[in-house]
Short mmCIF file of C-alpha atoms and ligand atoms in Angstrom, two decimals:
data_model
loop_
_atom_site.label_atom_id
_atom_site.label_comp_id
_atom_site.label_asym_id
_atom_site.label_seq_id
_atom_site.Cartn_x
_atom_site.Cartn_y
_atom_site.Cartn_z
CA MET A 148 0.09 -0.15 0.08
CA LEU A 149 2.74 2.34 0.96
CA ILE A 150 4.47 1.90 -2.46
CA ALA A 151 1.14 2.68 -4.33
CA ILE A 152 0.57 5.93 -2.14
CA VAL A 153 4.33 7.04 -2.70
CA ILE A 154 3.76 6.66 -6.72
CA VAL A 155 0.39 8.48 -6.47
CA ALA A 156 2.15 11.57 -4.56
CA ALA A 157 5.07 11.32 -6.71
CA LEU A 158 2.74 11.51 -9.77
CA PHE A 159 1.96 15.17 -8.55
CA GLY A 160 5.74 16.02 -8.93
CA MET A 161 5.67 14.65 -12.52
CA LEU A 162 2.56 16.71 -13.43
CA PHE A 163 4.24 19.79 -11.90
CA GLY A 164 7.30 19.18 -14.19
CA PHE A 165 5.19 18.49 -17.18
CA ASP A 166 3.29 21.62 -16.89
CA GLN A 167 6.39 23.66 -16.45
CA GLY A 168 8.30 22.22 -19.45
CA VAL A 169 5.62 21.69 -21.86
CA ILE A 170 5.24 25.40 -23.05
CA SER A 171 8.93 25.55 -24.48
CA GLY A 172 8.20 23.33 -27.41
CA ALA A 173 4.58 24.60 -27.79
CA LEU A 174 5.38 28.25 -27.95
CA PRO A 175 6.91 28.45 -31.34
CA PHE A 176 3.64 26.98 -32.77
CA ILE A 177 1.39 28.89 -30.49
CA LYS A 178 2.98 32.02 -32.13
CA GLN A 179 2.02 30.85 -35.55
CA ASP A 180 -1.74 30.39 -34.53
CA PHE A 181 -2.28 33.39 -32.53
CA THR A 182 -0.49 36.91 -33.02
CA VAL A 183 1.85 36.92 -30.10
CA THR A 184 3.96 39.82 -28.95
CA ALA A 185 7.04 39.33 -27.06
CA PHE A 186 5.50 40.66 -24.09
CA MET A 187 2.27 38.49 -24.38
CA GLU A 188 4.70 35.38 -24.73
CA GLY A 189 6.17 36.12 -21.22
CA VAL A 190 2.64 36.56 -19.90
CA ILE A 191 1.50 33.22 -21.33
CA THR A 192 4.60 31.41 -19.90
CA SER A 193 4.78 33.41 -16.56
CA ALA A 194 1.00 32.57 -15.84
CA VAL A 195 2.06 29.18 -14.34
CA PRO A 196 4.58 30.68 -11.72
CA LEU A 197 2.33 33.34 -10.83
CA GLY A 198 -0.71 31.12 -10.37
CA ALA A 199 1.64 28.87 -8.27
CA VAL A 200 2.22 31.96 -5.81
CA ALA A 201 -1.47 31.96 -5.18
CA GLY A 202 -1.72 28.08 -4.92
CA THR A 203 1.05 28.03 -2.42
CA LEU A 204 -1.01 30.51 -0.22
CA LEU A 205 -4.14 28.50 -0.68
CA ALA A 206 -2.49 25.24 0.33
CA MET A 207 -1.02 27.16 3.39
CA VAL A 208 -4.17 28.23 4.67
CA THR A 209 -6.37 25.14 3.96
CA THR A 210 -4.28 21.90 4.37
CA ASP A 211 -4.13 21.97 8.22
CA ARG A 212 -8.05 22.70 8.26
CA TYR A 213 -9.33 20.43 5.46
CA GLY A 214 -6.61 17.80 5.28
CA ARG A 215 -3.79 16.86 2.74
CA LYS A 216 -5.97 14.64 0.79
CA PRO A 217 -8.71 17.13 -0.18
CA MET A 218 -6.16 19.60 -1.38
CA LEU A 219 -4.39 16.90 -3.52
CA ILE A 220 -7.91 16.02 -5.02
CA LEU A 221 -8.31 19.62 -5.83
CA GLY A 222 -4.93 19.89 -7.32
CA ALA A 223 -5.60 17.04 -9.72
CA VAL A 224 -8.82 18.45 -10.65
CA ILE A 225 -7.29 21.86 -11.45
CA PHE A 226 -4.42 20.01 -13.49
CA LEU A 227 -7.12 18.15 -15.38
CA VAL A 228 -9.43 21.08 -16.14
CA GLY A 229 -6.52 23.42 -16.83
CA SER A 230 -4.99 21.13 -19.56
CA LEU A 231 -8.21 20.46 -21.10
CA ILE A 232 -9.00 24.29 -21.32
CA SER A 233 -5.37 24.81 -22.74
CA ALA A 234 -5.74 22.14 -25.35
CA PHE A 235 -8.85 23.62 -26.67
CA ALA A 236 -8.07 27.30 -26.11
CA PHE A 237 -9.41 29.41 -28.85
CA ASN A 238 -7.28 32.52 -28.23
CA GLN A 239 -4.05 33.53 -26.13
CA TYR A 240 -6.16 35.06 -23.31
CA VAL A 241 -8.08 31.78 -22.69
CA LEU A 242 -4.75 29.89 -22.87
CA THR A 243 -3.21 32.37 -20.16
CA LEU A 244 -6.00 31.88 -17.78
CA ALA A 245 -6.13 28.20 -18.28
CA ARG A 246 -2.25 28.36 -17.32
CA LEU A 247 -2.86 30.56 -14.34
CA LEU A 248 -5.36 27.83 -13.37
CA ILE A 249 -2.65 25.05 -13.78
CA GLY A 250 -0.17 27.30 -11.79
CA VAL A 251 -2.50 27.31 -8.78
CA GLY A 252 -2.47 23.27 -9.07
CA ILE A 253 1.17 23.26 -9.08
CA GLY A 254 1.81 25.78 -6.29
CA ALA A 255 -0.66 24.01 -4.06
CA SER A 256 0.67 20.36 -4.76
CA ALA A 257 4.15 21.55 -4.52
CA MET A 258 3.42 22.46 -0.90
CA THR A 259 0.96 19.46 -0.23
CA ALA A 260 2.49 16.42 -2.00
CA PRO A 261 5.93 16.44 -0.12
CA MET A 262 3.92 16.98 3.13
CA PHE A 263 1.89 14.09 2.45
CA LEU A 264 4.98 12.06 1.43
CA ALA A 265 6.77 12.85 4.55
CA GLU A 266 3.56 12.02 6.63
CA VAL A 267 2.90 8.68 5.26
CA ALA A 268 6.89 7.60 5.11
CA PRO A 269 8.23 5.56 7.74
CA ALA A 270 10.93 7.72 9.49
CA ARG A 271 13.84 5.55 8.13
CA ILE A 272 13.09 6.34 4.52
CA ARG A 273 11.74 9.64 4.73
CA GLY A 274 14.70 11.56 3.21
CA THR A 275 14.76 9.41 0.00
CA ILE A 276 11.14 9.50 -0.44
CA VAL A 277 10.95 13.08 -0.13
CA SER A 278 13.85 13.74 -2.48
CA ALA A 279 12.27 11.55 -4.88
CA PHE A 280 9.67 14.45 -5.40
CA GLN A 281 12.55 16.69 -7.01
CA LEU A 282 13.49 13.87 -9.26
CA MET A 283 9.89 13.34 -10.31
CA ILE A 284 9.75 17.11 -11.27
CA THR A 285 12.71 16.57 -13.47
CA ILE A 286 11.14 13.62 -15.00
CA GLY A 287 8.09 15.46 -15.73
CA ILE A 288 9.95 17.98 -17.63
CA MET A 289 11.52 15.55 -19.69
CA ILE A 290 8.47 13.86 -20.55
CA SER A 291 6.89 17.15 -21.51
CA TYR A 292 9.84 17.77 -23.85
CA MET A 293 9.30 14.30 -25.23
CA SER A 294 5.80 15.07 -25.88
CA ASP A 295 6.99 18.31 -27.61
CA ALA A 296 9.30 16.50 -30.04
CA ALA A 297 6.70 13.84 -30.79
CA PHE A 298 4.25 16.55 -31.94
CA GLY A 299 6.80 18.88 -33.19
CA GLY A 300 6.78 17.50 -36.77
CA SER A 301 2.93 18.21 -37.08
CA GLY A 302 3.25 21.38 -35.15
CA ASP A 303 0.35 20.29 -32.99
CA TRP A 304 0.70 22.24 -29.83
CA ARG A 305 -2.65 21.35 -28.62
CA TRP A 306 -1.71 17.67 -28.22
CA MET A 307 1.66 18.64 -26.74
CA ILE A 308 -0.41 20.28 -23.98
CA GLY A 309 -3.15 17.81 -24.04
CA VAL A 310 -1.06 14.77 -23.23
CA GLY A 311 -1.10 16.38 -19.53
CA VAL A 312 -4.70 15.15 -19.32
CA PHE A 313 -3.63 11.51 -18.97
CA PRO A 314 -1.32 11.69 -15.91
CA SER A 315 -3.90 14.09 -14.36
CA ILE A 316 -6.50 11.36 -14.52
CA ILE A 317 -4.22 8.81 -13.15
CA ALA A 318 -3.31 11.13 -10.13
CA LEU A 319 -6.86 12.05 -9.56
CA VAL A 320 -8.12 8.31 -9.54
CA GLY A 321 -4.86 7.48 -7.25
CA ILE A 322 -5.38 10.06 -4.70
CA LEU A 323 -9.16 9.27 -4.47
CA LEU A 324 -8.19 5.79 -3.49
CA SER A 325 -5.35 6.94 -0.92
CA PRO A 326 -6.13 7.53 2.70
CA GLU A 327 -5.65 10.69 4.49
CA THR A 328 -2.25 10.88 6.44
CA PRO A 329 -2.25 9.40 9.88
CA ARG A 330 -0.63 12.54 11.21
CA TRP A 331 -3.44 14.77 10.00
CA LEU A 332 -6.16 12.34 11.27
CA THR A 333 -4.37 12.09 14.73
CA LEU A 334 -4.22 15.93 15.03
CA ASN A 335 -7.92 16.25 14.07
CA SER A 336 -9.08 13.81 16.77
CA ASN A 337 -9.41 10.77 14.68
CA ALA A 338 -6.67 8.54 16.36
CA ASP A 339 -8.63 5.29 15.63
CA LYS A 340 -8.73 5.85 12.00
CA ALA A 341 -4.97 7.05 11.87
CA ARG A 342 -4.34 3.71 13.79
CA ASP A 343 -5.83 1.55 11.10
CA ILE A 344 -3.86 3.41 8.28
CA ILE A 345 -0.54 2.99 10.00
CA VAL A 346 -1.34 -0.68 10.35
CA LYS A 347 -2.14 -0.93 6.56
CA LEU A 348 1.07 1.36 5.72
CA GLN A 349 3.39 -0.50 7.93
CA PRO A 350 2.14 -4.23 8.46
CA GLU A 351 5.30 -5.20 9.91
CA SER A 352 4.88 -2.91 12.97
CA SER A 353 3.77 -4.32 16.24
CA ASP A 354 0.74 -2.91 18.17
CA ALA A 355 3.33 -1.10 20.58
CA GLU A 356 5.25 0.20 17.66
CA VAL A 357 1.89 1.61 16.30
CA ASP A 358 1.11 3.26 19.80
CA GLN A 359 4.26 4.96 19.87
CA ILE A 360 3.76 6.30 16.55
CA ILE A 361 0.40 7.77 17.52
CA ALA A 362 1.89 9.09 20.89
CA GLU A 363 4.99 10.67 18.93
CA ILE A 364 2.56 12.45 16.63
CA LYS A 365 0.34 13.80 19.57
CA GLU A 366 3.75 14.91 21.50
CA SER A 367 5.38 16.67 18.38
CA ALA A 368 1.95 18.42 17.93
CA LYS A 369 2.21 20.10 21.16
CA ASP A 370 4.85 22.32 19.83
CA GLU A 371 2.91 23.10 16.73
CA GLU A 372 -0.37 24.08 18.19
CA ALA A 373 -0.41 27.88 17.48
CA ALA A 374 0.79 28.74 14.12
CA PRO A 375 3.73 31.24 14.80
CA ALA A 376 3.07 34.96 14.09
CA TRP A 377 4.77 36.04 10.92
CA SER A 378 6.96 38.47 12.87
CA THR A 379 8.75 35.50 14.38
CA PHE A 380 10.63 35.15 11.18
CA LEU A 381 12.19 38.46 11.71
CA LYS A 382 13.60 37.72 15.12
CA LYS A 383 17.27 37.90 15.58
CA GLY A 384 17.80 33.95 15.63
CA ILE A 385 15.51 33.29 12.80
CA LEU A 386 15.95 35.95 10.30
CA PRO A 387 19.45 34.60 9.04
CA VAL A 388 17.47 31.24 8.39
CA THR A 389 14.51 33.00 6.84
CA SER A 390 16.74 35.24 4.69
CA PHE A 391 19.05 32.49 3.47
CA ALA A 392 16.02 30.17 2.55
CA MET A 393 14.62 32.82 0.42
CA ILE A 394 17.77 34.39 -1.14
CA VAL A 395 19.07 30.93 -2.15
CA PHE A 396 15.73 30.28 -4.02
CA VAL A 397 16.04 33.94 -5.55
CA LEU A 398 19.61 33.26 -6.94
CA GLN A 399 18.55 29.71 -8.11
CA GLN A 400 15.77 31.52 -10.13
CA LEU A 401 17.90 34.56 -11.38
CA SER A 402 20.65 31.98 -12.52
CA GLY A 403 18.40 31.68 -15.49
CA ILE A 404 17.31 28.02 -15.15
CA ASN A 405 13.69 28.70 -16.27
CA ALA A 406 14.76 30.81 -19.29
CA ILE A 407 16.25 27.48 -20.47
CA ILE A 408 13.38 25.31 -19.03
CA TYR A 409 10.68 27.57 -20.76
CA TYR A 410 12.65 28.89 -23.84
CA ALA A 411 15.09 26.38 -24.91
CA PRO A 412 14.31 26.08 -28.46
CA GLU A 413 13.89 29.67 -28.80
CA ILE A 414 17.58 30.23 -27.28
CA PHE A 415 18.80 27.61 -29.64
CA LYS A 416 17.31 29.37 -32.50
CA ASN A 417 18.90 32.69 -31.29
CA ALA A 418 22.35 31.18 -30.88
CA GLY A 419 22.26 30.08 -34.51
CA PHE A 420 20.63 26.84 -34.97
CA SER A 421 17.83 26.28 -37.58
CA GLY A 422 15.13 23.90 -37.73
CA THR A 423 12.43 23.29 -34.99
CA THR A 424 13.03 19.53 -34.95
CA THR A 425 16.81 19.85 -34.05
CA ASP A 426 15.63 22.37 -31.31
CA LEU A 427 13.16 20.14 -30.05
CA LEU A 428 15.47 17.18 -29.83
CA ALA A 429 18.32 19.27 -28.23
CA THR A 430 15.63 20.31 -25.73
CA VAL A 431 14.90 16.48 -24.82
CA GLY A 432 18.65 16.24 -24.44
CA ILE A 433 18.45 19.09 -21.55
CA GLY A 434 15.52 17.16 -20.21
CA VAL A 435 17.63 13.92 -20.02
CA VAL A 436 20.74 15.56 -18.66
CA ASN A 437 18.26 17.35 -15.89
CA VAL A 438 17.26 13.92 -14.68
CA ALA A 439 20.40 11.96 -14.74
CA LEU A 440 22.15 14.68 -12.66
CA THR A 441 19.55 15.12 -10.22
CA VAL A 442 19.96 11.33 -9.39
CA VAL A 443 23.86 12.03 -8.88
CA ALA A 444 22.85 15.11 -6.75
CA MET A 445 20.97 12.71 -4.26
CA TYR A 446 24.30 10.99 -3.57
CA LEU A 447 26.38 14.13 -3.54
CA VAL A 448 24.41 15.97 -0.97
CA GLU A 449 25.41 13.39 1.55
CA SER A 450 29.12 12.58 0.33
CA MET A 451 30.15 16.14 -0.52
CA GLY A 452 27.90 17.95 1.86
CA ARG A 453 25.49 20.88 1.08
CA ARG A 454 27.79 23.99 1.38
CA LYS A 455 30.67 22.56 -0.97
CA LEU A 456 28.20 21.53 -3.40
CA LEU A 457 26.35 24.78 -3.65
CA ILE A 458 29.67 26.66 -3.89
CA MET A 459 30.78 24.52 -6.80
CA GLY A 460 27.34 24.64 -8.50
CA PHE A 461 27.56 28.58 -8.61
CA PHE A 462 30.93 28.34 -9.93
CA GLY A 463 29.85 25.99 -12.81
CA THR A 464 26.78 27.77 -13.60
CA ALA A 465 28.53 31.18 -13.74
CA ALA A 466 31.27 29.55 -15.97
CA SER A 467 28.58 27.80 -18.18
CA MET A 468 26.68 31.13 -18.45
CA ALA A 469 29.90 33.03 -19.41
CA LEU A 470 30.61 30.67 -22.19
CA VAL A 471 27.01 31.08 -23.68
CA THR A 472 27.51 34.92 -23.42
CA VAL A 473 31.04 34.96 -24.95
CA ALA A 474 30.09 32.44 -27.65
CA THR A 475 27.20 34.49 -28.87
CA MET A 476 29.22 37.61 -28.65
CA MET A 477 31.82 36.29 -30.92
CA ASP A 478 29.21 35.11 -33.75
CA ILE A 479 31.44 32.82 -35.43
CA ALA A 480 30.77 29.36 -37.16
CA ALA A 481 31.28 27.45 -34.04
CA THR A 482 28.98 29.99 -31.85
CA PRO A 483 25.96 27.55 -31.88
CA TYR A 484 27.86 24.58 -30.77
CA LEU A 485 29.86 26.41 -28.12
CA ALA A 486 26.51 28.03 -26.95
CA MET A 487 24.84 24.61 -26.92
CA ILE A 488 27.69 23.16 -24.64
CA GLY A 489 27.25 26.10 -22.33
CA ILE A 490 23.63 25.27 -21.94
CA PHE A 491 24.25 21.72 -21.40
CA ALA A 492 26.97 22.40 -18.92
CA PHE A 493 24.69 24.92 -17.10
CA ILE A 494 21.80 22.41 -16.75
CA ALA A 495 24.41 19.68 -15.36
CA PHE A 496 25.89 22.06 -12.76
CA PHE A 497 22.20 23.28 -11.89
CA ALA A 498 20.69 19.72 -11.63
CA VAL A 499 23.59 18.50 -9.37
CA SER A 500 23.47 21.38 -6.88
CA LEU A 501 21.14 24.61 -7.34
CA GLY A 502 18.33 22.54 -8.52
CA PRO A 503 17.74 20.20 -5.22
CA LEU A 504 19.79 22.26 -2.61
CA PRO A 505 17.32 25.11 -1.82
CA TRP A 506 14.44 22.41 -1.49
CA LEU A 507 16.58 20.38 0.85
CA TYR A 508 17.80 23.57 3.01
CA MET A 509 14.12 24.80 3.38
CA SER A 510 13.04 21.60 4.71
CA GLU A 511 15.97 21.43 6.97
CA LEU A 512 16.85 24.70 8.48
CA PHE A 513 13.56 25.95 10.16
CA PRO A 514 12.72 24.71 13.64
CA LEU A 515 9.78 22.25 13.41
CA ARG A 516 7.19 24.84 14.71
CA LEU A 517 8.02 27.32 12.11
CA ARG A 518 8.58 24.73 9.19
CA PRO A 519 5.28 24.95 7.30
CA ARG A 520 5.10 28.68 7.21
CA GLY A 521 8.91 29.09 6.69
CA MET A 522 8.65 26.61 3.80
CA ALA A 523 5.72 28.66 2.42
CA LEU A 524 7.79 31.77 2.40
CA ALA A 525 10.72 30.09 0.85
CA SER A 526 8.33 28.72 -1.89
CA ILE A 527 6.87 32.02 -2.58
CA ALA A 528 10.23 33.49 -3.08
CA ASN A 529 10.86 30.59 -5.50
CA TRP A 530 7.83 31.19 -7.45
CA PHE A 531 7.84 34.82 -7.52
CA PHE A 532 11.15 35.21 -9.08
CA ASN A 533 10.33 32.21 -11.49
CA PHE A 534 7.52 34.43 -12.54
CA ILE A 535 9.72 37.55 -13.15
CA VAL A 536 12.25 35.71 -15.22
CA ALA A 537 9.54 33.68 -17.32
CA LEU A 538 7.71 37.31 -17.82
CA LEU A 539 10.92 39.31 -18.81
CA PHE A 540 12.86 37.00 -20.61
CA PRO A 541 11.29 37.35 -24.01
CA GLU A 542 11.42 41.04 -23.74
CA LEU A 543 14.97 41.15 -22.82
CA LEU A 544 15.89 38.74 -25.75
CA ALA A 545 14.03 41.09 -28.07
CA GLY A 546 15.37 44.14 -26.33
CA ILE A 547 18.89 43.70 -25.30
CA GLY A 548 19.63 40.40 -27.28
CA ILE A 549 21.06 36.99 -26.21
CA VAL A 550 24.24 38.39 -25.22
CA GLY A 551 23.16 40.97 -22.77
CA THR A 552 20.47 38.62 -21.37
CA PHE A 553 23.05 35.70 -20.76
CA ALA A 554 25.64 38.31 -19.38
CA ILE A 555 22.87 39.22 -16.60
CA PHE A 556 22.46 35.72 -15.67
CA THR A 557 26.16 35.17 -15.33
CA GLY A 558 26.35 38.16 -13.13
CA PHE A 559 23.82 36.63 -10.80
CA CYS A 560 25.59 33.23 -10.86
CA VAL A 561 28.81 35.14 -9.89
CA ILE A 562 26.93 36.83 -6.86
CA GLY A 563 25.92 33.45 -5.93
CA ILE A 564 29.54 32.34 -5.54
CA PHE A 565 30.08 34.97 -3.10
CA TYR A 566 26.88 34.75 -1.14
CA ALA A 567 27.38 30.86 -0.73
CA ILE A 568 30.70 31.20 0.54
CA ALA A 569 29.86 34.05 2.96
CA VAL A 570 26.59 32.33 4.54
CA ALA A 571 25.80 28.85 3.06
CA PRO A 572 25.70 26.45 6.19
CA GLU A 573 26.51 22.82 6.39
CA THR A 574 23.66 20.60 7.44
CA LYS A 575 25.12 17.19 6.23
CA GLY A 576 25.07 14.62 9.01
CA VAL A 577 23.55 16.78 11.43
CA THR A 578 20.12 15.92 12.88
CA LEU A 579 17.15 18.28 12.52
CA GLU A 580 17.07 18.65 16.09
CA GLU A 581 20.67 19.70 16.25
CA ILE A 582 20.11 22.18 13.49
CA GLU A 583 17.30 23.58 15.60
CA GLN A 584 19.50 23.84 18.70
CA ARG A 585 21.88 26.09 16.72
CA THR A 586 19.17 28.36 15.46
CA VAL A 587 17.58 28.53 19.22
CA ALA A 588 21.02 29.16 20.56
CA ALA A 589 21.57 32.13 18.24
CA ASP A 590 18.32 33.59 19.25
C1 BGC B 1748 13.26 24.88 -9.57
C2 BGC B 1748 12.37 24.81 -10.82
C3 BGC B 1748 12.92 24.40 -12.08
C4 BGC B 1748 13.56 23.10 -11.84
C5 BGC B 1748 14.38 22.46 -13.01
C6 BGC B 1748 13.62 23.46 -9.37
O1 BGC B 1748 14.50 23.21 -8.33
O2 BGC B 1748 12.83 25.27 -8.54
O3 BGC B 1748 12.22 26.43 -10.95
O4 BGC B 1748 12.30 24.54 -13.02
O5 BGC B 1748 14.33 22.82 -10.63
O6 BGC B 1748 14.73 21.16 -12.81
#
């Protein structure tokens, strides 16, 4: 039963990735069907991260009251309806609204699904199960690129996007069949039902062990009773954690990752490649590298440690972005190939470090009592800057060109090097309780 539930919750990560990535290959064809200005291109693309800001807030205020399962059911319905409306959209405004809706589903499930996973998983495998969620996001992005490439020949953007309907249906049926989390049930005075579910999730546990799990949930809930005031996040001991969790996401986004995730075929065209099929295939390559290096990251965060990996990631992404900038500035025969190498290297360094690390840090650094709201603050920083980059990128490309735009990304990656060296903490091998002690001690 546990495996089935984990697959269902992880499917939300895949849907998240799918809906993030699918626009890249669809956009060139959407532009042929509707008259789309550079600004409108940014609006259509950035509607998803903008909706996600709202979805994060929605999940934050409702999951505690109504439960994790209803929020995920709503998320799946939103994905389904949003994908259908986008596939049938008769103009760019309907498409934008549908993507805004999908964004709400993404934001809400990006908050709720990891929480759901953490709460159904037995403690000993929690870390692996939760980090599998980020992996599923990258797999979703890769599948969306494949869908784009498959329908690229016919130029059918409606099918590229419409394919998202199928995983939405599977996720919806799956979550309807899944139970609510034992943790939420216990906290909402339904310990008996929670007990039944724990027995089904962990059939190997004895009665005494099940009792202990319930007792632990009740005990940990004492600390969480009152949601902390927002002003707590500005207190002396907590402010460094709050600002680090948010700034590392801001830098993750300003590195330019989503300019590539959303607009890769367009970037390849600007770098001198011709032919939509080549662009779409190169984009599939990006998706594959992103998945492969995310798997590597799951090992490196433990062996190399978070801090070193983050510093290395900023060095690598800065160098790769610099290569794209210099290559496009030179405008020689080798320019498209050098730019392509730069972009692939960027994705590799990102996936192994800047991609997963901010998510890991945000789930480790906040003391338990502050964790839900702290994670919401960090996620909002992530989505908001994702929105800014997605909105402005086409205009920047049209205005200052590819050289200037990538020079800006290089600049932010360089800032990241200094920032990471100055403040990035090491949390490898330290228990969450010890991290909490450090924060409290600094208070
Ligand atoms: C970022 C997303 C990005 C994805 C790419 C995540 O860590 O937050 O904005 O699209 O990585 O794999």
